[in-house]
CSV table of C-alpha atoms in Angstrom, one decimal:
chain,number,residue,atom,x,y,z
A,17,MET,CA,1.0,-34.1,28.4
A,18,GLN,CA,1.6,-33.4,24.7
A,19,THR,CA,2.5,-29.9,23.8
A,20,THR,CA,1.0,-28.4,20.7
A,21,LEU,CA,3.4,-26.2,18.8
A,22,VAL,CA,2.0,-23.1,17.1
A,23,ASP,CA,3.3,-22.5,13.6
A,24,ARG,CA,5.3,-19.3,13.4
A,25,PRO,CA,6.6,-17.7,10.2
A,26,VAL,CA,10.2,-18.4,9.7
A,27,ARG,CA,12.2,-15.2,9.4
A,28,PRO,CA,14.7,-15.3,6.5
A,29,PRO,CA,18.4,-14.8,7.4
A,30,THR,CA,19.5,-11.2,8.0
A,31,ARG,CA,21.8,-11.3,5.0
A,32,GLU,CA,18.9,-12.3,2.7
A,33,GLN,CA,16.6,-9.6,4.2
A,34,LEU,CA,19.2,-6.9,3.7
A,35,LEU,CA,19.7,-7.8,0.0
A,36,LYS,CA,15.9,-7.9,-0.6
A,37,TYR,CA,15.2,-4.7,1.2
A,38,LEU,CA,18.1,-2.8,-0.3
A,39,PHE,CA,17.0,-3.9,-3.8
A,40,GLN,CA,13.4,-2.9,-3.1
A,41,HIS,CA,14.1,0.5,-1.5
A,42,ARG,CA,17.2,1.4,-3.5
A,43,ALA,CA,18.9,3.3,-0.7
A,44,ALA,CA,18.6,3.2,3.1
A,45,THR,CA,20.5,4.3,6.2
A,46,THR,CA,21.7,1.8,8.8
A,47,ALA,CA,18.8,2.8,11.1
A,48,GLN,CA,16.2,2.4,8.4
A,49,LEU,CA,17.6,-1.1,7.6
A,50,GLN,CA,17.4,-1.9,11.3
A,51,ALA,CA,13.7,-0.9,11.3
A,52,MET,CA,13.0,-3.0,8.3
A,53,VAL,CA,14.9,-6.2,9.3
A,54,SER,CA,13.9,-6.2,13.0
A,55,PRO,CA,14.0,-3.5,15.7
A,56,SER,CA,15.1,-6.3,18.2
A,57,LEU,CA,18.1,-7.3,16.1
A,58,HIS,CA,21.4,-6.3,17.8
A,59,PRO,CA,22.9,-3.3,15.9
A,60,GLU,CA,26.3,-4.9,15.7
A,61,THR,CA,24.8,-8.0,14.1
A,62,LEU,CA,23.3,-5.8,11.5
A,63,ARG,CA,26.5,-3.9,10.9
A,64,GLN,CA,28.5,-7.2,10.6
A,65,ASN,CA,26.1,-8.4,7.9
A,66,LEU,CA,26.4,-5.1,6.0
A,67,ARG,CA,30.2,-5.1,6.2
A,68,ARG,CA,30.2,-8.7,4.8
A,69,LEU,CA,28.0,-7.6,1.9
A,70,ARG,CA,30.3,-4.7,1.2
A,71,ALA,CA,33.4,-7.0,1.3
A,72,GLU,CA,31.7,-9.3,-1.2
A,73,GLN,CA,31.0,-6.3,-3.5
A,74,LEU,CA,27.2,-6.9,-3.2
A,75,ALA,CA,26.5,-3.6,-1.3
A,76,GLN,CA,28.2,-0.2,-1.1
A,77,SER,CA,28.0,2.5,1.5
A,78,VAL,CA,28.5,6.3,1.5
A,79,VAL,CA,29.7,7.9,4.7
A,80,ARG,CA,28.2,11.4,5.4
A,81,ALA,CA,29.5,13.8,8.0
A,82,HIS,CA,27.4,13.8,11.1
A,83,HIS,CA,25.0,11.4,9.5
A,84,GLN,CA,24.5,7.6,9.3
A,85,SER,CA,26.0,5.7,6.4
A,86,VAL,CA,23.8,5.2,3.4
A,87,TRP,CA,23.7,1.7,1.9
A,88,SER,CA,22.7,0.5,-1.6
A,89,LEU,CA,23.3,-2.5,-3.8
A,90,THR,CA,26.0,-2.7,-6.4
A,91,ALA,CA,25.2,-3.9,-9.9
A,92,ARG,CA,26.5,-7.3,-8.7
A,93,GLY,CA,24.2,-7.2,-5.7
A,94,GLN,CA,21.2,-6.4,-7.9
A,95,GLN,CA,22.0,-9.3,-10.2
A,96,ALA,CA,22.2,-11.6,-7.3
A,97,VAL,CA,18.7,-10.6,-6.1
A,98,LEU,CA,17.2,-10.7,-9.6
A,99,SER,CA,18.2,-14.4,-9.8
A,100,TRP,CA,15.8,-15.2,-7.0
A,101,PRO,CA,12.4,-16.6,-8.1
A,102,GLN,CA,10.4,-13.8,-6.3
A,103,PHE,CA,12.2,-11.1,-8.2
A,104,ARG,CA,12.2,-12.6,-11.7
A,105,GLY,CA,10.8,-10.2,-14.2
A,106,ARG,CA,12.1,-7.2,-12.3
A,107,ARG,CA,14.7,-5.0,-13.8
A,108,ALA,CA,18.0,-3.6,-12.5
A,109,TYR,CA,18.2,0.2,-11.9
A,110,ARG,CA,21.0,2.7,-11.8
A,111,THR,CA,23.0,3.1,-8.7
A,112,GLY,CA,25.0,6.3,-8.5
A,113,PRO,CA,26.8,8.6,-6.0
A,114,LEU,CA,24.9,10.3,-3.2
A,115,GLY,CA,23.2,13.4,-4.6
A,116,LEU,CA,19.9,15.2,-4.9
A,117,ARG,CA,18.2,12.1,-6.2
A,118,SER,CA,19.6,9.9,-3.5
A,119,ALA,CA,18.4,12.5,-0.9
A,120,HIS,CA,14.9,12.1,-2.3
A,121,THR,CA,15.2,8.3,-2.3
A,122,LEU,CA,16.2,8.4,1.4
A,123,THR,CA,13.1,10.5,2.2
A,124,VAL,CA,10.9,8.1,0.4
A,125,THR,CA,12.5,5.3,2.4
A,126,ARG,CA,12.0,7.3,5.6
A,127,THR,CA,8.3,7.5,4.7
A,128,ALA,CA,8.1,3.8,4.1
A,129,VAL,CA,9.6,3.1,7.5
A,130,ALA,CA,7.0,5.3,9.2
A,131,PHE,CA,4.2,3.2,7.6
A,132,LEU,CA,6.0,0.0,8.5
A,133,GLU,CA,6.5,0.9,12.2
A,134,ASP,CA,2.9,1.9,12.5
A,135,ALA,CA,1.7,-1.4,10.9
A,136,ARG,CA,3.7,-3.3,13.5
A,137,VAL,CA,2.1,-1.5,16.4
A,138,ARG,CA,-1.3,-2.1,14.9
A,139,ALA,CA,-0.5,-5.7,14.1
A,140,ASP,CA,-1.5,-5.1,10.5
A,141,GLU,CA,0.1,-6.9,7.5
A,142,ARG,CA,2.8,-4.8,5.9
A,143,SER,CA,6.2,-6.0,4.8
A,144,PRO,CA,9.1,-3.9,3.6
A,145,LEU,CA,8.5,-5.5,0.2
A,146,ASP,CA,4.9,-4.1,0.2
A,147,TRP,CA,6.4,-0.7,-0.6
A,148,GLU,CA,7.4,-0.4,-4.3
A,149,PRO,CA,9.3,2.8,-5.3
A,150,GLU,CA,9.0,4.5,-8.7
A,151,VAL,CA,5.9,2.8,-10.1
A,152,ALA,CA,5.3,3.8,-13.7
A,153,HIS,CA,2.2,3.7,-15.8
A,154,PRO,CA,1.7,5.1,-19.3
A,155,VAL,CA,-0.9,7.8,-19.6
A,156,ARG,CA,-2.8,7.1,-22.9
A,157,ASP,CA,-5.7,9.6,-22.9
A,158,GLY,CA,-5.1,11.1,-26.3
A,159,ALA,CA,-4.0,14.5,-24.9
A,160,ALA,CA,-1.6,16.4,-27.2
A,161,ASP,CA,0.4,17.8,-24.3
A,162,GLY,CA,1.2,17.0,-20.7
A,163,GLU,CA,3.0,14.0,-19.1
A,164,ARG,CA,3.1,10.8,-21.0
A,165,VAL,CA,4.0,8.6,-18.0
A,166,LEU,CA,2.8,8.6,-14.4
A,167,ILE,CA,5.7,7.8,-12.1
A,168,ALA,CA,4.5,7.5,-8.5
A,169,ASP,CA,7.2,7.9,-5.8
A,170,ALA,CA,5.9,4.7,-4.3
A,171,LEU,CA,3.0,2.2,-4.3
A,172,LEU,CA,1.9,1.0,-0.8
A,173,ARG,CA,0.2,-2.3,-0.3
A,174,TYR,CA,-1.3,-2.6,3.1
A,175,THR,CA,-3.7,-5.1,4.8
A,176,ARG,CA,-5.7,-3.8,7.7
A,177,THR,CA,-6.5,-6.7,10.0
A,178,GLY,CA,-9.3,-7.2,12.6
A,179,SER,CA,-13.0,-7.1,12.2
A,180,ASP,CA,-12.7,-4.3,9.6
A,181,ARG,CA,-10.1,-6.2,7.5
A,182,ALA,CA,-9.4,-4.5,4.2
A,183,LEU,CA,-6.8,-4.7,1.4
A,184,LEU,CA,-5.6,-1.2,0.8
A,185,ARG,CA,-3.4,0.4,-1.8
A,186,ALA,CA,-2.1,3.9,-2.1
A,187,PHE,CA,0.1,5.9,-4.5
A,188,VAL,CA,2.5,7.9,-2.3
A,189,GLU,CA,4.0,11.2,-3.5
A,190,VAL,CA,6.8,12.5,-1.3
A,191,ASP,CA,7.5,16.3,-1.5
A,192,ARG,CA,10.6,17.8,0.0
A,193,ALA,CA,9.6,21.4,-1.0
A,194,THR,CA,12.3,21.3,-3.7
A,195,GLU,CA,9.9,22.1,-6.6
A,196,SER,CA,7.3,24.8,-7.0
A,197,ALA,CA,3.8,24.3,-5.5
A,198,GLU,CA,2.4,24.6,-9.0
A,199,ARG,CA,4.4,21.6,-10.2
A,200,LEU,CA,3.4,19.6,-7.1
A,201,ALA,CA,-0.3,20.3,-7.6
A,202,ALA,CA,0.0,19.5,-11.3
A,203,LYS,CA,0.8,15.9,-10.3
A,204,LEU,CA,-2.9,15.6,-9.5
A,205,ILE,CA,-3.7,16.3,-13.2
A,206,THR,CA,-1.5,13.4,-14.3
A,207,TYR,CA,-3.3,11.1,-11.8
A,208,ALA,CA,-6.7,12.3,-13.0
A,209,ARG,CA,-5.7,11.7,-16.6
A,210,PHE,CA,-4.5,8.2,-15.9
A,211,HIS,CA,-7.8,7.5,-14.1
A,212,ALA,CA,-9.9,8.9,-16.9
A,213,ALA,CA,-8.1,7.3,-19.8
A,214,PRO,CA,-10.6,5.6,-22.1
A,215,PRO,CA,-11.1,1.9,-21.8
A,216,THR,CA,-9.6,-0.6,-24.4
A,217,PRO,CA,-10.3,-4.2,-25.1
A,218,ALA,CA,-9.0,-6.4,-22.3
A,219,GLY,CA,-8.0,-9.2,-24.7
A,220,ARG,CA,-9.2,-11.6,-27.3
A,221,ARG,CA,-12.0,-14.0,-26.6
A,222,ARG,CA,-11.8,-17.7,-27.6
A,223,GLY,CA,-14.0,-17.1,-30.6
A,224,GLY,CA,-11.6,-14.5,-31.9
A,225,GLY,CA,-13.6,-11.4,-30.9
A,226,ALA,CA,-12.4,-8.6,-28.8
A,227,GLY,CA,-12.7,-8.9,-25.0
A,228,ALA,CA,-14.6,-6.7,-22.7
A,229,LEU,CA,-13.5,-3.0,-22.4
A,230,MET,CA,-11.3,-2.2,-19.5
A,231,ALA,CA,-9.8,1.1,-18.2
A,232,PRO,CA,-6.0,1.0,-18.5
A,233,TRP,CA,-5.6,1.2,-14.7
A,234,GLN,CA,-7.8,-1.8,-14.2
A,235,ARG,CA,-5.2,-4.0,-15.8
A,236,SER,CA,-3.1,-3.4,-12.6
A,237,TYR,CA,-5.5,-2.6,-9.8
A,238,PRO,CA,-9.0,-3.9,-8.8
A,239,VAL,CA,-9.7,-0.5,-7.3
A,240,PHE,CA,-7.8,2.6,-8.1
A,241,PRO,CA,-5.3,3.3,-5.3
A,242,ARG,CA,-5.9,6.3,-3.1
A,243,VAL,CA,-3.3,9.1,-3.5
A,244,LEU,CA,-1.3,10.3,-0.5
A,245,PHE,CA,1.0,13.4,-0.5
A,246,VAL,CA,3.7,13.4,2.2
A,247,LEU,CA,5.3,16.8,2.7
A,248,THR,CA,8.5,17.8,4.4
A,249,GLY,CA,11.5,20.1,4.0
A,250,ALA,CA,9.9,23.4,4.9
A,251,GLY,CA,8.3,25.2,7.9
A,252,PRO,CA,4.8,24.6,9.1
A,253,ARG,CA,3.3,27.7,7.3
A,254,ALA,CA,4.9,26.8,4.0
A,255,LEU,CA,3.8,23.2,4.1
A,256,ALA,CA,0.3,24.2,5.1
A,257,GLN,CA,0.2,26.5,2.0
A,258,ARG,CA,1.4,23.7,-0.3
A,259,ILE,CA,-1.5,21.5,1.0
A,260,ALA,CA,-3.9,24.4,0.4
A,261,ASP,CA,-2.6,24.6,-3.2
A,262,LEU,CA,-3.3,20.9,-3.6
A,263,GLN,CA,-6.9,21.4,-2.3
A,264,ALA,CA,-7.3,24.4,-4.7
A,265,MET,CA,-6.3,22.2,-7.6
A,266,VAL,CA,-9.1,19.8,-6.7
A,267,ARG,CA,-11.6,22.6,-6.5
A,268,GLN,CA,-10.6,24.4,-9.7
A,269,HIS,CA,-9.6,21.8,-12.2
A,270,PRO,CA,-12.7,20.0,-13.6
A,271,LEU,CA,-10.9,16.7,-14.4
A,272,VAL,CA,-9.2,16.6,-11.0
A,273,SER,CA,-12.6,17.4,-9.3
A,274,GLN,CA,-14.1,14.3,-11.0
A,275,PHE,CA,-11.1,12.3,-10.0
A,276,ALA,CA,-11.4,13.4,-6.3
A,277,ALA,CA,-15.0,12.4,-6.3
A,278,ALA,CA,-14.0,8.8,-7.1
A,279,VAL,CA,-10.6,8.3,-5.4
A,280,PRO,CA,-9.6,9.3,-1.8
A,281,LEU,CA,-6.9,12.0,-1.8
A,282,GLY,CA,-5.0,13.2,1.3
A,283,ALA,CA,-1.9,15.0,2.4
A,284,ALA,CA,0.1,15.0,5.7
A,285,VAL,CA,3.4,16.3,7.0
A,286,LEU,CA,6.1,13.7,7.4
A,287,GLU,CA,7.2,14.9,10.8
A,288,GLU,CA,3.6,14.6,12.1
A,289,ILE,CA,3.4,11.1,10.7
A,290,GLU,CA,6.5,10.1,12.6
A,291,GLU,CA,5.4,11.8,15.8
A,292,HIS,CA,1.8,10.5,15.9
A,293,ALA,CA,1.8,7.4,13.6
A,294,ALA,CA,1.0,7.0,9.9
A,295,SER,CA,-2.6,5.9,10.8
A,296,ALA,CA,-3.2,8.8,13.2
A,297,ASP,CA,-5.5,11.7,12.4
A,298,VAL,CA,-2.8,13.7,10.7
A,299,TRP,CA,-4.2,13.5,7.1
A,300,LEU,CA,-6.1,16.4,5.5
A,301,PRO,CA,-8.5,15.4,2.8
A,302,LEU,CA,-8.0,17.2,-0.5
A,303,ALA,CA,-11.5,17.0,-1.8
A,304,ASP,CA,-13.4,18.8,0.9
A,305,GLY,CA,-13.0,21.0,4.0
A,306,SER,CA,-13.5,18.2,6.5
A,307,GLY,CA,-11.0,17.8,9.4
A,308,ARG,CA,-8.0,15.6,9.9
A,309,CYS,CA,-8.4,11.9,9.7
A,310,SER,CA,-6.5,8.6,9.2
A,311,TRP,CA,-5.3,7.8,5.7
A,312,MET,CA,-7.5,4.7,5.9
A,313,SER,CA,-10.6,6.9,6.4
A,314,LEU,CA,-10.1,9.4,3.6
């Protein structure tokens, strides 16, 4: 009897995965890297690969008291990854000592891992490379004041499989309660301005005339990504109040209200995401008073 072999995706070597994922996420703990590469990989195999990268001066680590080591790429490691075809056109970024910014980066990575682990359970399509931190877009709406650039903490690309298959995108804002609730809520204004920026010609036609008009965001996205706020770093009452402040901004600011009518907006607490799953009914819509739901159902 002839046996038919089923094609299975070939997993890249652990070394290659570590370099790619560290470049993409900028900083990660050993446990976070374990979750990205493979939960079934023996921890010592992972650590051996990390130590080799450090010996080759491609990666660096910071040891924290009573915490796991934090790993990131060196400038040399970044250049190695940038030489690979799939990363051409990307730019190197600064790598510095562990500090307040690194603490934020690790929380963003923690959020990425929560979405990744949930996707594995659901058998949805979501790779660690489908999470892109610090995505920037210019805001060209003619306003004399306000932010000139929208910098999302991350852009999530996610493919829901099954009979209701859908290609989903989301801007993710991670809040550690280190800034005022007013500044947090004001981020909604920047998103609304980016969404409402007037259209411009998409390009030149063959005859020399201007192309069709296109909103600036349509140059990057077929549909405007939903906006998800992930909150942590404070007690339940304080986090609930910060979500209420986001909902108040939607009600009170005319441009944000229009934005919320066109784009799904939601907020959730990171600890609840980790306890129940990213796709669980832990998300509060910002545009109305309806109950909790999945981020996919906002």
